[in-house]
PDB file of C-alpha atoms in Angstrom:
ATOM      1  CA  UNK N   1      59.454 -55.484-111.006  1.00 55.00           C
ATOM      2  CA  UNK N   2      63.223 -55.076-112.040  1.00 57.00           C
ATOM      3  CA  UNK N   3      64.232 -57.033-108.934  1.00 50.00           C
ATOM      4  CA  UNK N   4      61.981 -59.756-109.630  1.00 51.00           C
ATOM      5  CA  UNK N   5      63.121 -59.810-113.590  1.00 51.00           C
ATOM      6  CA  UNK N   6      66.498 -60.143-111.922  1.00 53.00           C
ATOM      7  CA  UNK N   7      65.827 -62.593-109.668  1.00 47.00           C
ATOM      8  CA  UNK N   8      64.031 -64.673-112.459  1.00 47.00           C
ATOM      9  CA  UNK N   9      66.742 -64.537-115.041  1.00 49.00           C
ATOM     10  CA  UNK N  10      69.568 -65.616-112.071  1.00 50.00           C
ATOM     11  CA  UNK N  11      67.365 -68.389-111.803  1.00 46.00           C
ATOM     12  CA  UNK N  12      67.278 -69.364-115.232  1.00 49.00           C
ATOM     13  CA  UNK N  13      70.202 -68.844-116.112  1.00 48.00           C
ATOM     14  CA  UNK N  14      71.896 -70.846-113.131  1.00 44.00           C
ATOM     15  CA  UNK N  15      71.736 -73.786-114.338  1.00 44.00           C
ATOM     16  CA  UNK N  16      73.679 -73.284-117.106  1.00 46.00           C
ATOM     17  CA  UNK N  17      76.551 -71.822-115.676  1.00 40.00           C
ATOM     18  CA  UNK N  18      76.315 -73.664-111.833  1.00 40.00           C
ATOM     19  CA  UNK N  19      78.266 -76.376-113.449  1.00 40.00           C
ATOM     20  CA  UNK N  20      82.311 -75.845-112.880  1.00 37.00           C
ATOM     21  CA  UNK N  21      82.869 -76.474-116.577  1.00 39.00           C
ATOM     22  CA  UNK N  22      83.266 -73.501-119.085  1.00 43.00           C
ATOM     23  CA  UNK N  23      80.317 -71.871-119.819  1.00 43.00           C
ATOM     24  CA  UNK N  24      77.958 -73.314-122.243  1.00 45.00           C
ATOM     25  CA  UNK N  25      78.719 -73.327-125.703  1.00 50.00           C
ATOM     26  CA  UNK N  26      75.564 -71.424-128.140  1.00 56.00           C
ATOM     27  CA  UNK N  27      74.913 -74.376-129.763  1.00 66.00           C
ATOM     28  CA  UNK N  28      73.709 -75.688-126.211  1.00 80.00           C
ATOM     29  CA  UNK N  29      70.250 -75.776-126.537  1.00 87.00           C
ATOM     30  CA  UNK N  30      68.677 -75.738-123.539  1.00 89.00           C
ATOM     31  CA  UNK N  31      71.296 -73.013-122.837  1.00 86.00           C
ATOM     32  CA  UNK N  32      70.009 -71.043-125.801  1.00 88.00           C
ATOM     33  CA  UNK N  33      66.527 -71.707-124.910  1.00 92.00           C
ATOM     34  CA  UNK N  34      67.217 -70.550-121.333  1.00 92.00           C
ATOM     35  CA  UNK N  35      68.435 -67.332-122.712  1.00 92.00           C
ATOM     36  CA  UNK N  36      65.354 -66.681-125.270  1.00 93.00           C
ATOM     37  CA  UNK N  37      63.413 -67.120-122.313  1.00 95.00           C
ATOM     38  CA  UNK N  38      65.149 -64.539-120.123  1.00 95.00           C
ATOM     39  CA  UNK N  39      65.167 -62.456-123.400  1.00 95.00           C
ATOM     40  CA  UNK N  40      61.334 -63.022-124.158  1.00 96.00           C
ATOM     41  CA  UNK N  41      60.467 -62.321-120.054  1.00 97.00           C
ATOM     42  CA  UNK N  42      63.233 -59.387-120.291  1.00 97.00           C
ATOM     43  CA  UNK N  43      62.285 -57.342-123.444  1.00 97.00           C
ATOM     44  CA  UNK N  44      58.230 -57.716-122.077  1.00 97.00           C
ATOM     45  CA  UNK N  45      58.821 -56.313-119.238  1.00 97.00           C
ATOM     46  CA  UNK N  46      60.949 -53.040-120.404  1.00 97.00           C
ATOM     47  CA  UNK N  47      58.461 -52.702-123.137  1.00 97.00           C
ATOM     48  CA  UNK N  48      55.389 -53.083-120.646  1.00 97.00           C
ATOM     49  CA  UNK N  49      53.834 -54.769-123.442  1.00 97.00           C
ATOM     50  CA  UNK N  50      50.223 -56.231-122.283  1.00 96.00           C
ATOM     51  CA  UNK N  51      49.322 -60.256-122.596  1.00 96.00           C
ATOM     52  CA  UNK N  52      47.832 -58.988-126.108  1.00 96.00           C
ATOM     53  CA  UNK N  53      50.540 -57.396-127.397  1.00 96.00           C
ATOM     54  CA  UNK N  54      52.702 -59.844-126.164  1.00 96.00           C
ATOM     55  CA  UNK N  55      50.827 -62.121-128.188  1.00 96.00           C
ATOM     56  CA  UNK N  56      50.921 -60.611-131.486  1.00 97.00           C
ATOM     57  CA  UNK N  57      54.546 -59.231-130.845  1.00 97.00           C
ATOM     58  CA  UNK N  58      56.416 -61.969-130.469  1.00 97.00           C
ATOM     59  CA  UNK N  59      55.805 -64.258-133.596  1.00 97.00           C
ATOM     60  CA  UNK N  60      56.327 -61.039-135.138  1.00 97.00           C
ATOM     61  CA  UNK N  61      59.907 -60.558-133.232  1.00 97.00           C
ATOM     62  CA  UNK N  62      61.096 -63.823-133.558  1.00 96.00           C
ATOM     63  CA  UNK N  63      60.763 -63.936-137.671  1.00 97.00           C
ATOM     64  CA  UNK N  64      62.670 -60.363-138.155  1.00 97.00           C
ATOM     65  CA  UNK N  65      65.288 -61.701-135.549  1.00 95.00           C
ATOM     66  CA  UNK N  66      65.680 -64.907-137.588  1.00 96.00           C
ATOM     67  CA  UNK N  67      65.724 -62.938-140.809  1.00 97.00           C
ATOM     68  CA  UNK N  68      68.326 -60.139-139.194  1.00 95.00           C
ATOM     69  CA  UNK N  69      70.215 -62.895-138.151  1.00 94.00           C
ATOM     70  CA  UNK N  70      71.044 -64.897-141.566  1.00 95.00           C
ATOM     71  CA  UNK N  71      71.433 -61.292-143.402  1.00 94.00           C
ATOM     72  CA  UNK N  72      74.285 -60.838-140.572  1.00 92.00           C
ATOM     73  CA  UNK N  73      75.623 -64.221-140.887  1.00 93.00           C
ATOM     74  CA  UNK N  74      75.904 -62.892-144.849  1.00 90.00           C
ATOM     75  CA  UNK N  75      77.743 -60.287-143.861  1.00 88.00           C
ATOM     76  CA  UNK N  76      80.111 -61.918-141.776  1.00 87.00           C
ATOM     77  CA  UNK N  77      80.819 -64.269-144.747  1.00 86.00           C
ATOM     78  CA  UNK N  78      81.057 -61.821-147.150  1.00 79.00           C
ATOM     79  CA  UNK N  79      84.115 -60.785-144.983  1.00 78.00           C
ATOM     80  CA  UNK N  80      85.869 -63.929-144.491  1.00 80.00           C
ATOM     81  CA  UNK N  81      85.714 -65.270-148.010  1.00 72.00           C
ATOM     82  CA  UNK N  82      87.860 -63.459-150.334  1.00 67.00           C
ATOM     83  CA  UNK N  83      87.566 -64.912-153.703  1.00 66.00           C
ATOM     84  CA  UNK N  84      91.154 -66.099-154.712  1.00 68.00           C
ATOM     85  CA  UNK N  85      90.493 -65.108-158.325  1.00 69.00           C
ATOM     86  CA  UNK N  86      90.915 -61.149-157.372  1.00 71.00           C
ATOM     87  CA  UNK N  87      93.781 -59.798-155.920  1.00 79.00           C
ATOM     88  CA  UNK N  88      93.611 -58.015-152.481  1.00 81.00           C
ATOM     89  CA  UNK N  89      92.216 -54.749-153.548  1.00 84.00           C
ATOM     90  CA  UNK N  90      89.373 -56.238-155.708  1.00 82.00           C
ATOM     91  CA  UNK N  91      88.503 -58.675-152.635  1.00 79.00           C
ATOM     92  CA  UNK N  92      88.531 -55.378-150.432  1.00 82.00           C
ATOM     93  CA  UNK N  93      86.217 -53.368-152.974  1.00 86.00           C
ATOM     94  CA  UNK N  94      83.995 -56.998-153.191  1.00 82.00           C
ATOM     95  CA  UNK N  95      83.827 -57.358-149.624  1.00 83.00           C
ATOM     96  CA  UNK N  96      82.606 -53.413-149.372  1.00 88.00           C
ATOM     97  CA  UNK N  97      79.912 -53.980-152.150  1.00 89.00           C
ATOM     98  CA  UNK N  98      78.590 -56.703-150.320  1.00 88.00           C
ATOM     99  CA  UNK N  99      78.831 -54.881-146.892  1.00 90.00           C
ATOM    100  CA  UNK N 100      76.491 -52.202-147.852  1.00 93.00           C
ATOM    101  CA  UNK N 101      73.807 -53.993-150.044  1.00 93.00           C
ATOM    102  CA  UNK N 102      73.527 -56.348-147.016  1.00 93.00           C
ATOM    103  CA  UNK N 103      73.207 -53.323-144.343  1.00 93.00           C
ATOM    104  CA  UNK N 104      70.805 -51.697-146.848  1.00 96.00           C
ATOM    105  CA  UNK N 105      68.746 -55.632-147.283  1.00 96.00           C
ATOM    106  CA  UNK N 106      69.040 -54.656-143.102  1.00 95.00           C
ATOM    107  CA  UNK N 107      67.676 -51.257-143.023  1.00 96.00           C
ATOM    108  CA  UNK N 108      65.314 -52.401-145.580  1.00 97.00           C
ATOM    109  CA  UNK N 109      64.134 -55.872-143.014  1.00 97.00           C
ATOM    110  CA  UNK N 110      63.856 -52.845-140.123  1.00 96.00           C
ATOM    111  CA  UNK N 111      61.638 -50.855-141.892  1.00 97.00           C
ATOM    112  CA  UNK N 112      59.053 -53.341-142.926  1.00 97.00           C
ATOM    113  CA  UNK N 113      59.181 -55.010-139.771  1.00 97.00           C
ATOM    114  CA  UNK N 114      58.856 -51.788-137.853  1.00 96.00           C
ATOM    115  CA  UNK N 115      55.702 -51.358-139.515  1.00 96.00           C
ATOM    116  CA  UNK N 116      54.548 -54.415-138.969  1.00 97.00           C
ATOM    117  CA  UNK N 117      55.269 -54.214-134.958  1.00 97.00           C
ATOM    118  CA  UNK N 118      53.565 -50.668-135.084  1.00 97.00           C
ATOM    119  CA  UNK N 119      50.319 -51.917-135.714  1.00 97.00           C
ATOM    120  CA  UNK N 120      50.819 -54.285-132.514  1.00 96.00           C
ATOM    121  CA  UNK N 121      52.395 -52.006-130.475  1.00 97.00           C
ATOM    122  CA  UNK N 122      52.502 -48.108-130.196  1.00 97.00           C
ATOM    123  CA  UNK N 123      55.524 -46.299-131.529  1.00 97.00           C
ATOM    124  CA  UNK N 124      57.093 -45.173-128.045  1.00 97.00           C
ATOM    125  CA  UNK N 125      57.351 -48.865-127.440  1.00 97.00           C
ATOM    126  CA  UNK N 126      58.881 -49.517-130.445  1.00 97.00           C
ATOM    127  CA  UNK N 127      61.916 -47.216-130.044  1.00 97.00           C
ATOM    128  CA  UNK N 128      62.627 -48.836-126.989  1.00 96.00           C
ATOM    129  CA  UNK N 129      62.994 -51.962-128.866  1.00 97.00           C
ATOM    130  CA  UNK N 130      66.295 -51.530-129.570  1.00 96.00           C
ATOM    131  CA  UNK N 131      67.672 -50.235-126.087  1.00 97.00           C
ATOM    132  CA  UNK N 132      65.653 -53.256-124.237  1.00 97.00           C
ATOM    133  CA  UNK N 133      67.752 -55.622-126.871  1.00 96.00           C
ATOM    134  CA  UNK N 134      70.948 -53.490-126.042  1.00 96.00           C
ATOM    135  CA  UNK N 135      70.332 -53.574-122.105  1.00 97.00           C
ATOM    136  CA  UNK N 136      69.630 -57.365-122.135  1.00 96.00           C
ATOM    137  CA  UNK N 137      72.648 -58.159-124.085  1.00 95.00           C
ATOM    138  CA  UNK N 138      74.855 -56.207-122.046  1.00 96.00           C
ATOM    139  CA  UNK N 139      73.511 -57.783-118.797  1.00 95.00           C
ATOM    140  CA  UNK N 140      73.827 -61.442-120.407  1.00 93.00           C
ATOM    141  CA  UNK N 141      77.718 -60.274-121.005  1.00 94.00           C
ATOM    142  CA  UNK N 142      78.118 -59.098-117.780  1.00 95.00           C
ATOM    143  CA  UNK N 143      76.963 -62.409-116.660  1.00 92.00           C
ATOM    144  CA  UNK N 144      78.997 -64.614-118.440  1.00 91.00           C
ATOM    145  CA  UNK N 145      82.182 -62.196-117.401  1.00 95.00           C
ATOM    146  CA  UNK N 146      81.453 -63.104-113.877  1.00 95.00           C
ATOM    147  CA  UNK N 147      80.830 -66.460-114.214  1.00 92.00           C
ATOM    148  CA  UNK N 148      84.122 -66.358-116.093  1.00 94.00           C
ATOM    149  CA  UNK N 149      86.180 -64.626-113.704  1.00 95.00           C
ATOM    150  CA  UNK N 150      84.887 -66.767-110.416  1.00 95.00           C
ATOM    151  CA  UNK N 151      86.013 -70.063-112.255  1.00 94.00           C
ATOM    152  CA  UNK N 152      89.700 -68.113-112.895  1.00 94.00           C
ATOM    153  CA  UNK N 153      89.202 -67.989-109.210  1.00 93.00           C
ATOM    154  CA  UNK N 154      88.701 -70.654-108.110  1.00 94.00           C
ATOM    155  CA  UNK N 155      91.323 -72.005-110.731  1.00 94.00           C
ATOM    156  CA  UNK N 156      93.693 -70.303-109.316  1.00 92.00           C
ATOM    157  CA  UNK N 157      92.644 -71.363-105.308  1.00 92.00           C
ATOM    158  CA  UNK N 158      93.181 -74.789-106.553  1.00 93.00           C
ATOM    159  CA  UNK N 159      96.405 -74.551-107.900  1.00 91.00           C
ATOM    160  CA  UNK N 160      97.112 -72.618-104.788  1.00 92.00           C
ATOM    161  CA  UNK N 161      96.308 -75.507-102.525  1.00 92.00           C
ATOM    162  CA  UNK N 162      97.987 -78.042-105.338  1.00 92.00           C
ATOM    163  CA  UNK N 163     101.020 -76.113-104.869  1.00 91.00           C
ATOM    164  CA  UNK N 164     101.135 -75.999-100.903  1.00 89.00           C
ATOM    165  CA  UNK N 165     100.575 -79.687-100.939  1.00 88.00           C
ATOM    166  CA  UNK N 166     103.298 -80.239-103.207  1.00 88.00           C
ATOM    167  CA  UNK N 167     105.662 -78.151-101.458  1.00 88.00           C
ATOM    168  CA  UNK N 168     104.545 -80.542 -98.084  1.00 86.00           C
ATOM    169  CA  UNK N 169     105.184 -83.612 -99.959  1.00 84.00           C
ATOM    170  CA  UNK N 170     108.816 -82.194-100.682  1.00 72.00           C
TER     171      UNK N 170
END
């Protein structure tokens, strides 16, 4: 099953990154919607979840990862944006404050979602949520690194054969 899972997100994911251009930006769409795909496909199959759970789990999924998402996009603005009416130590102490109500809003999204998704799913499932989310993550990374690194090379071949002809021509 892991092979075919493998096979299916190579094949989805191709597309996006068969071009020789740099890898899709995220605010490609079908690029995104490639990757919720794999994702969706992905987190199923680690968490065996049956065509019934699957059914109740997702729309489930999908709103706490929207709502985990904006509290994180809080937090990363709460870091950038120091107020200039405080000096550096107040913006620090700010920034903190905000840091922890917003990981505690988190904590707080987990929990009621987690209790949600346990009357869908059983509670072994559950705690592999996180690790399935981890894995896939990890193995999108990996992808993009070796996409990354076979476009350096074949960079580099070109200017290779750019400099060769150029030293023919001289």
């Amino acid at each position: 099953m892991k092979a075919i899972l493998g096979i299916l997100l190579t094949i989805i994911l191709l597309p996006a990154w068969a071009q020789d251009e740099d890898i899709p930006p995220v605010t490609d769409t079908k690029a995104r919607d490639k990757i919720q795909a794999a994702r969706v496909a992905y987190i199923t199959d680690q968490l065996q979840l049956t065509p019934q759970e699957a059914e109740k789990f997702w729309p489930i999924y999908r709103e706490f990862a929207e709502r985990r998402k904006a509290l994180r996009q809080q937090l990363k603005q709460a870091k950038q944006n120091p107020s200039p009416d405080q000096n550096q130590e107040q913006n620090s102490q700010a920034a903190l404050d905000a840091q922890f109500k917003i990981k505690q809003q988190e904590l707080d999204l987990e929990k009621d979602y987690s209790g949600r998704l346990l009357k869908v799913i059983s509670a072994q499932k559950l705690r592999t949520l996180p690790d399935a989310e981890r894995r896939f993550r990890q193995m999108i990374l990996d992808q993009i690194q070796r996409r990354q690194m076979q476009q350096e090379r074949r960079q580099n071949l070109r200017d290779q054969q750019q400099q060769r002809l150029q030293q023919r021509n001289n």
